[in-house]
PDB file of C-alpha atoms in Angstrom:
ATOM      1  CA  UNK A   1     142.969  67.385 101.310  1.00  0.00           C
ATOM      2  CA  UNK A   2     139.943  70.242 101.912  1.00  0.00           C
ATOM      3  CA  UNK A   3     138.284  70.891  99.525  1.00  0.00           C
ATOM      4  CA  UNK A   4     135.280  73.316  99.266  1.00  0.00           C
ATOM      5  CA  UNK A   5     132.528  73.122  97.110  1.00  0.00           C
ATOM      6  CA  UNK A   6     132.951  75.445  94.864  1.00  0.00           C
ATOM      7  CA  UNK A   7     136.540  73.636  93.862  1.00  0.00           C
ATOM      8  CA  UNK A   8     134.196  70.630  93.867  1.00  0.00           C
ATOM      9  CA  UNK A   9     132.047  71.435  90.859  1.00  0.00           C
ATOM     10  CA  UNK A  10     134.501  73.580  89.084  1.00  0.00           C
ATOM     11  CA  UNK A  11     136.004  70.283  87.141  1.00  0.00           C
ATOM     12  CA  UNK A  12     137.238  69.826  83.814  1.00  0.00           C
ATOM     13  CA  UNK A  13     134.861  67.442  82.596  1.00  0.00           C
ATOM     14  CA  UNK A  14     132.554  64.748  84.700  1.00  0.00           C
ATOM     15  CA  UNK A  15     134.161  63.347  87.886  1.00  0.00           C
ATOM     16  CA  UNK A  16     135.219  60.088  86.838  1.00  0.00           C
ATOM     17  CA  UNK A  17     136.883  58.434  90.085  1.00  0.00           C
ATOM     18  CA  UNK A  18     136.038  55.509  90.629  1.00  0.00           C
ATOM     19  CA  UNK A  19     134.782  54.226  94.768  1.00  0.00           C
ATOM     20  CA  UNK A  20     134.136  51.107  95.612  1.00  0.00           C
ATOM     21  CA  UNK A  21     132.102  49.821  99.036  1.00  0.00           C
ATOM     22  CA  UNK A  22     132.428  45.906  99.733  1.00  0.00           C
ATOM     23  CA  UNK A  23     130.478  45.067 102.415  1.00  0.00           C
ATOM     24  CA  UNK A  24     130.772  41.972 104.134  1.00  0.00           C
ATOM     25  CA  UNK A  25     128.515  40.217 107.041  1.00  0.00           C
ATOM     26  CA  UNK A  26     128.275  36.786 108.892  1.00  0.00           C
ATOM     27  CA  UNK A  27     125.714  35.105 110.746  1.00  0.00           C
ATOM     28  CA  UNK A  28     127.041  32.610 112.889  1.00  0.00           C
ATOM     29  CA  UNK A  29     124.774  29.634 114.335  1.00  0.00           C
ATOM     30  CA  UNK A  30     125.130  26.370 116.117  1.00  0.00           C
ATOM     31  CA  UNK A  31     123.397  23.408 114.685  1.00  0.00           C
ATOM     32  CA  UNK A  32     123.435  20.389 116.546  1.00  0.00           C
ATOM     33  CA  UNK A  33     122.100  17.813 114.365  1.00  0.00           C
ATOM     34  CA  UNK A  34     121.455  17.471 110.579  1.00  0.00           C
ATOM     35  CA  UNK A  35     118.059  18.521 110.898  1.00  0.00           C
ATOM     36  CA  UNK A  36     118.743  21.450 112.826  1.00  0.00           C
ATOM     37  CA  UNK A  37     121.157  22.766 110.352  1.00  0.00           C
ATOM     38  CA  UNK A  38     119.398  21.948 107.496  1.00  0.00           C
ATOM     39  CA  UNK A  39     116.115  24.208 109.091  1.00  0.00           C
ATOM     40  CA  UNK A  40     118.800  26.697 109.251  1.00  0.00           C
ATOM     41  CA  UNK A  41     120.079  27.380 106.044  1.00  0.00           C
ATOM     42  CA  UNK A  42     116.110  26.698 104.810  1.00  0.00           C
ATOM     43  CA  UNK A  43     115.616  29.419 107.137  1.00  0.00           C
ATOM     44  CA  UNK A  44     118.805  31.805 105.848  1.00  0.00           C
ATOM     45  CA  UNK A  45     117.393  30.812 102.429  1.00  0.00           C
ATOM     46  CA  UNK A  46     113.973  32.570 102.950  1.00  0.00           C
ATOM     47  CA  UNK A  47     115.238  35.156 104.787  1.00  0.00           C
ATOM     48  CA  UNK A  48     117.756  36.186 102.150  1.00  0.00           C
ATOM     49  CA  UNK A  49     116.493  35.029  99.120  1.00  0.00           C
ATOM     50  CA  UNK A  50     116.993  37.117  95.613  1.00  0.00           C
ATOM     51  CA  UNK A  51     113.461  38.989  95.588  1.00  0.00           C
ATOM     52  CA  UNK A  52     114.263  40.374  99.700  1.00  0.00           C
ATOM     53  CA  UNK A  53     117.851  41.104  98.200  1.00  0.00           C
ATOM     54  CA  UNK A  54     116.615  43.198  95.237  1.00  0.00           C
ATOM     55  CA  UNK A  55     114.639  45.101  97.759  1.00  0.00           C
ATOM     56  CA  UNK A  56     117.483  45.862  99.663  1.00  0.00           C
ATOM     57  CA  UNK A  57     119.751  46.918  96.528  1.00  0.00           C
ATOM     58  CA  UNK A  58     116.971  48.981  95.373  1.00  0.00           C
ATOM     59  CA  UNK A  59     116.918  51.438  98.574  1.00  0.00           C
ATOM     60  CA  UNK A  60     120.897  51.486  97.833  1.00  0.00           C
ATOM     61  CA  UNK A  61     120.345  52.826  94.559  1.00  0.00           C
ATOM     62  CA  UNK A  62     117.809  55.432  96.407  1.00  0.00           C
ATOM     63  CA  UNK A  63     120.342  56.644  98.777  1.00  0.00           C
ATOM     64  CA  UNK A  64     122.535  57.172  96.530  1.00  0.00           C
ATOM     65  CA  UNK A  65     120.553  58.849  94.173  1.00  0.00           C
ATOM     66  CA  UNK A  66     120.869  55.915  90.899  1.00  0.00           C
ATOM     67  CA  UNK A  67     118.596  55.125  88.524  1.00  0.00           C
ATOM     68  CA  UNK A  68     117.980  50.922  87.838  1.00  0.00           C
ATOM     69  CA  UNK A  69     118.970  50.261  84.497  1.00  0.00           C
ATOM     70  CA  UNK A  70     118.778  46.408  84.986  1.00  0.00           C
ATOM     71  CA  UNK A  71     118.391  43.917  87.195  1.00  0.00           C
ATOM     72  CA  UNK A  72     119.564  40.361  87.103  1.00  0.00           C
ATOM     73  CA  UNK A  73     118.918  37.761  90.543  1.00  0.00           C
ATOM     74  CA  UNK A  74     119.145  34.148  91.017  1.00  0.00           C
ATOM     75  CA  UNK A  75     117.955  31.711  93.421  1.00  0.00           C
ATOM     76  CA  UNK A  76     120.053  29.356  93.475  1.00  0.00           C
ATOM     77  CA  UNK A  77     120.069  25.202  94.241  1.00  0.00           C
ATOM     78  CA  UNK A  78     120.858  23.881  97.116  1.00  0.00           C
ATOM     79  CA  UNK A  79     121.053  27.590  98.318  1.00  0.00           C
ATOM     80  CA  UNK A  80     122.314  30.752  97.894  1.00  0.00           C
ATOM     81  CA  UNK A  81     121.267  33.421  96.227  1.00  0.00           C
ATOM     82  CA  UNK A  82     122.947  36.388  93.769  1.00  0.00           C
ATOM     83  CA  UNK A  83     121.686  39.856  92.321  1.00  0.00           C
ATOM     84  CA  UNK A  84     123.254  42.154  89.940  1.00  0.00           C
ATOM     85  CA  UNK A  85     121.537  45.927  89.256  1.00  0.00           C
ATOM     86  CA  UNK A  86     123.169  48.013  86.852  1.00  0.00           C
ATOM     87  CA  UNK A  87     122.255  51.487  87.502  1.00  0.00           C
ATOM     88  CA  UNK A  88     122.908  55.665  86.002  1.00  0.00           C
ATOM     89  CA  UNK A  89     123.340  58.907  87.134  1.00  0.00           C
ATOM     90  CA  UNK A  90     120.256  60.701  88.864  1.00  0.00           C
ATOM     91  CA  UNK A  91     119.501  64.181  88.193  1.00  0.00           C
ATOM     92  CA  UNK A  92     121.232  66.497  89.681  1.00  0.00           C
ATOM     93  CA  UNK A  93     120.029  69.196  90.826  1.00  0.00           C
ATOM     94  CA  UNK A  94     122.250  70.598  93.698  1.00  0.00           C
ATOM     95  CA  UNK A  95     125.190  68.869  95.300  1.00  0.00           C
ATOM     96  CA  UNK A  96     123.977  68.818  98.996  1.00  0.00           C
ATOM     97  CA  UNK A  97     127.252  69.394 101.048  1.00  0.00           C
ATOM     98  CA  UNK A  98     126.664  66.756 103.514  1.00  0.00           C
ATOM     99  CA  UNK A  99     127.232  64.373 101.078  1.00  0.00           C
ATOM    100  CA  UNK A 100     131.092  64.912 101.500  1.00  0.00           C
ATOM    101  CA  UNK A 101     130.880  64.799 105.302  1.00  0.00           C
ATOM    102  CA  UNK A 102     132.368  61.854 107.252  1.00  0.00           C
ATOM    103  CA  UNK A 103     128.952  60.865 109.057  1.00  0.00           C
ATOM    104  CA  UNK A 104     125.760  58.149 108.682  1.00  0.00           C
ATOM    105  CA  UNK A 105     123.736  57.836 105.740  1.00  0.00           C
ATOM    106  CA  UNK A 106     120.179  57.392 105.506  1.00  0.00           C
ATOM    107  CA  UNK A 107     117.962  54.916 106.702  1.00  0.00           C
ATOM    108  CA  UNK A 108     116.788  54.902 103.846  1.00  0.00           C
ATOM    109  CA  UNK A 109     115.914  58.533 102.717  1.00  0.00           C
ATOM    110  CA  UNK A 110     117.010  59.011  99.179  1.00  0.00           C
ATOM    111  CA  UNK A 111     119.978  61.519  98.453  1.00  0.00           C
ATOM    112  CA  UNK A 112     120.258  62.686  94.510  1.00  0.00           C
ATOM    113  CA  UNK A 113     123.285  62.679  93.207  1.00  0.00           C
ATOM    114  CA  UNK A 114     125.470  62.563  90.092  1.00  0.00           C
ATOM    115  CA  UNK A 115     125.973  58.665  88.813  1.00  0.00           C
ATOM    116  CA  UNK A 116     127.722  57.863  86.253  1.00  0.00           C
ATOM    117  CA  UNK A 117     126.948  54.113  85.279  1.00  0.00           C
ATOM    118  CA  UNK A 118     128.010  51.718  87.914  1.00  0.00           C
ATOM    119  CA  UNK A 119     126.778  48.640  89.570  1.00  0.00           C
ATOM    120  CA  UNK A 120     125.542  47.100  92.690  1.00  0.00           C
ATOM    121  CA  UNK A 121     125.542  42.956  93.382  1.00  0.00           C
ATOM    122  CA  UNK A 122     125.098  40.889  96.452  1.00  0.00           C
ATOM    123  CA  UNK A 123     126.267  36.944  96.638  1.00  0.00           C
ATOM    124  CA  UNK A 124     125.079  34.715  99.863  1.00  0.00           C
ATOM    125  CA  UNK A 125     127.026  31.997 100.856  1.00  0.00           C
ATOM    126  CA  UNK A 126     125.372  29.581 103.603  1.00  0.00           C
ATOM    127  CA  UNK A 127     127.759  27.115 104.834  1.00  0.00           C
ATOM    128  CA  UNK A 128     128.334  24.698 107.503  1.00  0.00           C
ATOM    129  CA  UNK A 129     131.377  22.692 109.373  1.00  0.00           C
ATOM    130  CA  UNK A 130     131.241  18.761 107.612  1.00  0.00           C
ATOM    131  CA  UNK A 131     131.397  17.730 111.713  1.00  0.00           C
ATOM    132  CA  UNK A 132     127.957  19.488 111.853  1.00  0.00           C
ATOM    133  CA  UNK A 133     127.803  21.976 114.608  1.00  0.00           C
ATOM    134  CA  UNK A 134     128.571  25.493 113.455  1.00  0.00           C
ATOM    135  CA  UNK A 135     126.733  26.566 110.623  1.00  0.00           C
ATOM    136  CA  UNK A 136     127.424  29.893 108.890  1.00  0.00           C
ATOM    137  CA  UNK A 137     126.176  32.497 106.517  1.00  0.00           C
ATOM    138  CA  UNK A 138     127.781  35.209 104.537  1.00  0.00           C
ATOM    139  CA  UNK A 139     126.586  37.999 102.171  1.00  0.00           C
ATOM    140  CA  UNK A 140     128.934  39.795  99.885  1.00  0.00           C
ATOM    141  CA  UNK A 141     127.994  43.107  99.197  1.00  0.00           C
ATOM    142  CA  UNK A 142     130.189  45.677  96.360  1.00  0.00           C
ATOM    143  CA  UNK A 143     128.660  49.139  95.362  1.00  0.00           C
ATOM    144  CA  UNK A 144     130.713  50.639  92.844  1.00  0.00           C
ATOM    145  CA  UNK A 145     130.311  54.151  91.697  1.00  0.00           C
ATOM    146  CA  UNK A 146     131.411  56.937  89.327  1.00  0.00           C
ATOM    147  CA  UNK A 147     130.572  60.368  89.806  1.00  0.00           C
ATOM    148  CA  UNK A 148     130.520  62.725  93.015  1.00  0.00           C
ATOM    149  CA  UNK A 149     128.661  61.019  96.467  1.00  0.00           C
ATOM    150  CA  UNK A 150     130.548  58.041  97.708  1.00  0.00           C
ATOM    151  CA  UNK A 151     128.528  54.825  98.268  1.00  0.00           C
ATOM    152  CA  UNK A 152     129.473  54.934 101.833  1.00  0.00           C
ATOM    153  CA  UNK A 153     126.819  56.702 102.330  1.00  0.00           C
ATOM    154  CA  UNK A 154     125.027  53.276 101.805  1.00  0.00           C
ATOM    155  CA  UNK A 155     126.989  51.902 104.421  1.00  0.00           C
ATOM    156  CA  UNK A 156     124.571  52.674 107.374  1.00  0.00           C
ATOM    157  CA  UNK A 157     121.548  51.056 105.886  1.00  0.00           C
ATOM    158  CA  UNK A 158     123.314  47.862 104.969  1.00  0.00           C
ATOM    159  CA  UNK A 159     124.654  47.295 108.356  1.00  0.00           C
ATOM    160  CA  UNK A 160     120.281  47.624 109.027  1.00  0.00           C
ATOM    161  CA  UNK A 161     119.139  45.300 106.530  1.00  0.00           C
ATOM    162  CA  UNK A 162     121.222  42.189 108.086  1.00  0.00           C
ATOM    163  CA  UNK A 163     121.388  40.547 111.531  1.00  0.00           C
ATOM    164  CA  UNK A 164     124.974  40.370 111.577  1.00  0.00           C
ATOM    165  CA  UNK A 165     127.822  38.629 114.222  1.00  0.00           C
ATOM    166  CA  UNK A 166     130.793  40.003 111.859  1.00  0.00           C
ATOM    167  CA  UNK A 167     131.224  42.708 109.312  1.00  0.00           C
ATOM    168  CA  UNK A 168     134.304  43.256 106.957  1.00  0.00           C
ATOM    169  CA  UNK A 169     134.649  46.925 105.125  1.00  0.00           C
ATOM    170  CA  UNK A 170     136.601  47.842 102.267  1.00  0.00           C
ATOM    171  CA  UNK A 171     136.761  51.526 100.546  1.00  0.00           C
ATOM    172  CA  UNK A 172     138.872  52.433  97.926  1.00  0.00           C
ATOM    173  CA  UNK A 173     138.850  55.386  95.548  1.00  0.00           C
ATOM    174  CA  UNK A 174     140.531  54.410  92.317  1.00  0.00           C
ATOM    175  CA  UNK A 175     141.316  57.229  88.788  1.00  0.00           C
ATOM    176  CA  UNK A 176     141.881  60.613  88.945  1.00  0.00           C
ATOM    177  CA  UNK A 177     139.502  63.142  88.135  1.00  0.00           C
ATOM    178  CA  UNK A 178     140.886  67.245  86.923  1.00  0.00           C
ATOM    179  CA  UNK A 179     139.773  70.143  87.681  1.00  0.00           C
ATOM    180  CA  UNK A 180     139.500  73.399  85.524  1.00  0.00           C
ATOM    181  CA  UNK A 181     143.463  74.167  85.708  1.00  0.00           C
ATOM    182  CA  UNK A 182     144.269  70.428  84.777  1.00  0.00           C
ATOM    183  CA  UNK A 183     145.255  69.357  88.396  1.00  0.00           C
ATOM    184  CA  UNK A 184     144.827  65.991  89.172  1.00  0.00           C
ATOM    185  CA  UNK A 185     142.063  65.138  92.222  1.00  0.00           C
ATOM    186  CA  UNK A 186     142.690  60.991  93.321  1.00  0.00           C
ATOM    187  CA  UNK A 187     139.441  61.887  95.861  1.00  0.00           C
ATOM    188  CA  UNK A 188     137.121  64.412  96.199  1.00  0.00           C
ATOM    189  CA  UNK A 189     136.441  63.953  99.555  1.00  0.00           C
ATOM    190  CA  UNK A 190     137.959  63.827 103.216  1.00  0.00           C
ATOM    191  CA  UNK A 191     137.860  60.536 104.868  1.00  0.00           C
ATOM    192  CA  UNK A 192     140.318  58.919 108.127  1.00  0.00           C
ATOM    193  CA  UNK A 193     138.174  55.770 109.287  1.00  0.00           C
ATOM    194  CA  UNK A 194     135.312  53.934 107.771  1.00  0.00           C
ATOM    195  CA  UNK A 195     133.917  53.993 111.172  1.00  0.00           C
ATOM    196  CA  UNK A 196     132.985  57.682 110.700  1.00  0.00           C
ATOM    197  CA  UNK A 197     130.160  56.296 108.735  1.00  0.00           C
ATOM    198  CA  UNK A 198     128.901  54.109 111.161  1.00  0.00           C
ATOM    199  CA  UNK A 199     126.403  55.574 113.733  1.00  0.00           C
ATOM    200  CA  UNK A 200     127.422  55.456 117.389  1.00  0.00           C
ATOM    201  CA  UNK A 201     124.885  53.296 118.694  1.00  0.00           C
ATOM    202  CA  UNK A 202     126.181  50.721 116.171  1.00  0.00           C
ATOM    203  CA  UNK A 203     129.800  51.305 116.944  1.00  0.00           C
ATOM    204  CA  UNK A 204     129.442  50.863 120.781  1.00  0.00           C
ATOM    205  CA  UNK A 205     128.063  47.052 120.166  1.00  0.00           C
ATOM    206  CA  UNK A 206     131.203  45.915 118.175  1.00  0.00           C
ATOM    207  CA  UNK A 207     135.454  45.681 118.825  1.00  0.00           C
ATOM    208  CA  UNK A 208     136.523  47.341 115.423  1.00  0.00           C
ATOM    209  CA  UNK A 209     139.857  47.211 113.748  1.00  0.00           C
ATOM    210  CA  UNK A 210     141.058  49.444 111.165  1.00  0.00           C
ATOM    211  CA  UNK A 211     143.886  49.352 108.282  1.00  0.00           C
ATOM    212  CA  UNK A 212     144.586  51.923 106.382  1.00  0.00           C
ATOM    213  CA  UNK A 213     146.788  53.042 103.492  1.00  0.00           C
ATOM    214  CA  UNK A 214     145.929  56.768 103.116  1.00  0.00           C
ATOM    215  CA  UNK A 215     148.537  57.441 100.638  1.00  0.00           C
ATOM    216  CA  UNK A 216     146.515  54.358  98.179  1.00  0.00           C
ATOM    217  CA  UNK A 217     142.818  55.552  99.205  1.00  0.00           C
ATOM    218  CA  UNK A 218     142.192  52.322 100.205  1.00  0.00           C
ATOM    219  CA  UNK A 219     140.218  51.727 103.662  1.00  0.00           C
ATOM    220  CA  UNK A 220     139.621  48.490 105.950  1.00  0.00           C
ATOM    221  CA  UNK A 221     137.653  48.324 109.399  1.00  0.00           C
ATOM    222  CA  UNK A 222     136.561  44.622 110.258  1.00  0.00           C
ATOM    223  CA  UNK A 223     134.028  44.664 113.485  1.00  0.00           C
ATOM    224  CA  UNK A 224     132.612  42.122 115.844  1.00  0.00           C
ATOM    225  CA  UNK A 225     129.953  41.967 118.140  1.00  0.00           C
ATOM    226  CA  UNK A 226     131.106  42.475 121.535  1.00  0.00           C
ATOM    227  CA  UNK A 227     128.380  40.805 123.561  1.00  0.00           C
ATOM    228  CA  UNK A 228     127.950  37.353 123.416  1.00  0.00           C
ATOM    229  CA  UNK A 229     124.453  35.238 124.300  1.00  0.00           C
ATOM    230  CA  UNK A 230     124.294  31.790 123.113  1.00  0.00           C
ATOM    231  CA  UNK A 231     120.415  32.030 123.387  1.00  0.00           C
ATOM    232  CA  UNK A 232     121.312  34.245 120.096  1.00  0.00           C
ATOM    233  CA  UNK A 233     122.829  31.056 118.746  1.00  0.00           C
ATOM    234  CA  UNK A 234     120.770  28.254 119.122  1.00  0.00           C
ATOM    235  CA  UNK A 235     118.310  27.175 116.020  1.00  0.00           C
ATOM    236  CA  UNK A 236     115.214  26.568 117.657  1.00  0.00           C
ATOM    237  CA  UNK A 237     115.487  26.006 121.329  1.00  0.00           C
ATOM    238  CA  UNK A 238     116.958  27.990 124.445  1.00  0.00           C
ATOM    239  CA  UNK A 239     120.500  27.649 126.855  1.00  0.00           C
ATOM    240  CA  UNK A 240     118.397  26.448 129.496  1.00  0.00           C
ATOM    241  CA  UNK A 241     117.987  23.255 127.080  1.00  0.00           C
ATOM    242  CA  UNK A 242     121.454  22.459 127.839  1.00  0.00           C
ATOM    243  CA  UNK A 243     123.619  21.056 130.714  1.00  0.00           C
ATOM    244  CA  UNK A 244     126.490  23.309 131.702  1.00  0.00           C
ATOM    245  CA  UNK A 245     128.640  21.814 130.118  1.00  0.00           C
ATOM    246  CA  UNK A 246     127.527  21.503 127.358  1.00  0.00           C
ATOM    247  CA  UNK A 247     126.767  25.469 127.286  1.00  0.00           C
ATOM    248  CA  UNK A 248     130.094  26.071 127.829  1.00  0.00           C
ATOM    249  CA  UNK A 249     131.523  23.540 124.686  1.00  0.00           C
ATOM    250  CA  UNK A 250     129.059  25.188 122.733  1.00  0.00           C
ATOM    251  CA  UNK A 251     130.137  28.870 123.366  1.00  0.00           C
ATOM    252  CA  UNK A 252     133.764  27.925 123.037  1.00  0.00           C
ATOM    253  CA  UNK A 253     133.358  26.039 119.382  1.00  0.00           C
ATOM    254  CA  UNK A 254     131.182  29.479 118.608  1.00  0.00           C
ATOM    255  CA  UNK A 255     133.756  32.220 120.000  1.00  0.00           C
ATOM    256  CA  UNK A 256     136.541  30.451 118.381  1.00  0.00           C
ATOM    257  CA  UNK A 257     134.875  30.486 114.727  1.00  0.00           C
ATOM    258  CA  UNK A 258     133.746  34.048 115.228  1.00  0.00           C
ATOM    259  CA  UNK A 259     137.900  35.320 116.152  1.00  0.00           C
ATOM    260  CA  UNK A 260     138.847  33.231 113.427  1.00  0.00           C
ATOM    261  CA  UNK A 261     136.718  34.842 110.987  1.00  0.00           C
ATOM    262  CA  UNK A 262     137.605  38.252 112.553  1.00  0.00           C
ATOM    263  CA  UNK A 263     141.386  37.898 112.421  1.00  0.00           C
ATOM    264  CA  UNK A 264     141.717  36.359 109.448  1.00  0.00           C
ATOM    265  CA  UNK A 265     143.341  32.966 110.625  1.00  0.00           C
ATOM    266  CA  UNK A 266     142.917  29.225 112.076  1.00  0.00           C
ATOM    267  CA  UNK A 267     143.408  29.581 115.475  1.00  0.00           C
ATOM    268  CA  UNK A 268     144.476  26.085 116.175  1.00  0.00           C
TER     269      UNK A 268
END
């Protein structure tokens, strides 16, 4: 569906549709002892705790042009950590075209743009395997918005803020929204891939997979690095540490967590 922008603003009433970014990451690590994985997840904890998250959620709400209306974070015990901002429209003062384009957002320039109220949260989850070994962490991130600029144009400065092994990306544009003859728009914008707003240079260090259901608005692309160094996934010392074979054990137990958390499924 094209759209121009004239056909755009001419709605009857706000633009009420409803699009939803969930953002997911992993950091993948190997932890040999108790100690080591406990520096870890000390380490993931200060790293990622709730003030560093708020900062991050507050350029989101920048680039997307929203105004804070609250903001609720938690550190939490043994770790983990969880904010919620509640945000409303920006003034608008033009609708910059590029907004509806299929490309990059900012890193992290601000873009104003209609908001209706909506939220942003993040949730980290740092976890390890009870046979010690492979420790992970995950951070959850959901942008929801109402109004006319899509939050994927968040999308590029998330993937920035994290040192990620894995990403998971779901888009969905939910509602209807009419214009001034009382037709029915389910989105306001074109869209084929998620990957369309991911730069290149970020694209050419992952495999990606989409699924899509164009007919539902609903978007997935999952990505994973393609390079692997285990230097990259030792806590605190180097390969050269380690005997052969023990580099190679190590790299299998790692490559073997990171497909299943790519495809979805224990692989034994």
């Amino acid at each position: 569906m094209k759209l121009t922008p004239e056909q755009r603003i001419q709605l009857h009433g706000f633009n009420n549709l409803t699009k939803s970014l969930s953002f997911n990451m992993y950091d993948i690590c190997y932890t040999k002892t108790r100690e080591e994985r406990e520096a870890y997840i000390e380490y993931i904890d200060e790293q990622y705790n709730a003030d560093r998250l708020t900062k991050i959620l507050k350029s989101v709400t920048d680039i997307i042009g929203a105004h804070v209306l609250n903001i609720a974070k938690q550190d939490y015990v043994p770790q983990g950590a969880s904010v919620t901002i509640l945000v409303s429209e920006g003034p608008v003062v033009e609708v910059p075209t590029e907004s509806y384009d299929e490309s990059p957002g900012p890193l992290p320039e601000a873009i104003v743009m209609g908001l209706d109220k909506s939220h942003i949260t993040v949730h980290t989850y740092p976890e390890y395997h009870p046979n010690e070994g492979i420790s992970t962490f995950r951070a959850d991130i959901d942008v929801s918005t109402c109004g006319e600029i899509s939050p994927l144009k968040a999308l590029n400065y998330l993937i920035h803020s994290f040192d990620t092994d894995i990403m998971t990306m779901d888009y969905r544009v939910r509602g209807f929204t009419r214009d001034i003859k009382g037709q029915k728009l389910f989105i306001d914008h074109d869209i084929s891939s998620i990957q369309n707003y991911i730069p290149e240079k970020v694209k050419n260090q992952f495999d990606m997979i989409d699924v899509n259901i164009y007919q539902e608005n609903i978007f997935h692309t999952k990505c994973k690095l393609k390079e692997f160094d285990l230097n990259n996934y030792l806590f605190g010392y180097s390969k050269d540490k380690l005997s052969k074979e023990e580099q190679e054990e190590i790299t299998a137990r790692l490559t073997e967590e990171m497909d299943e958390i790519f495809y979805g499924k224990n692989i034994k």
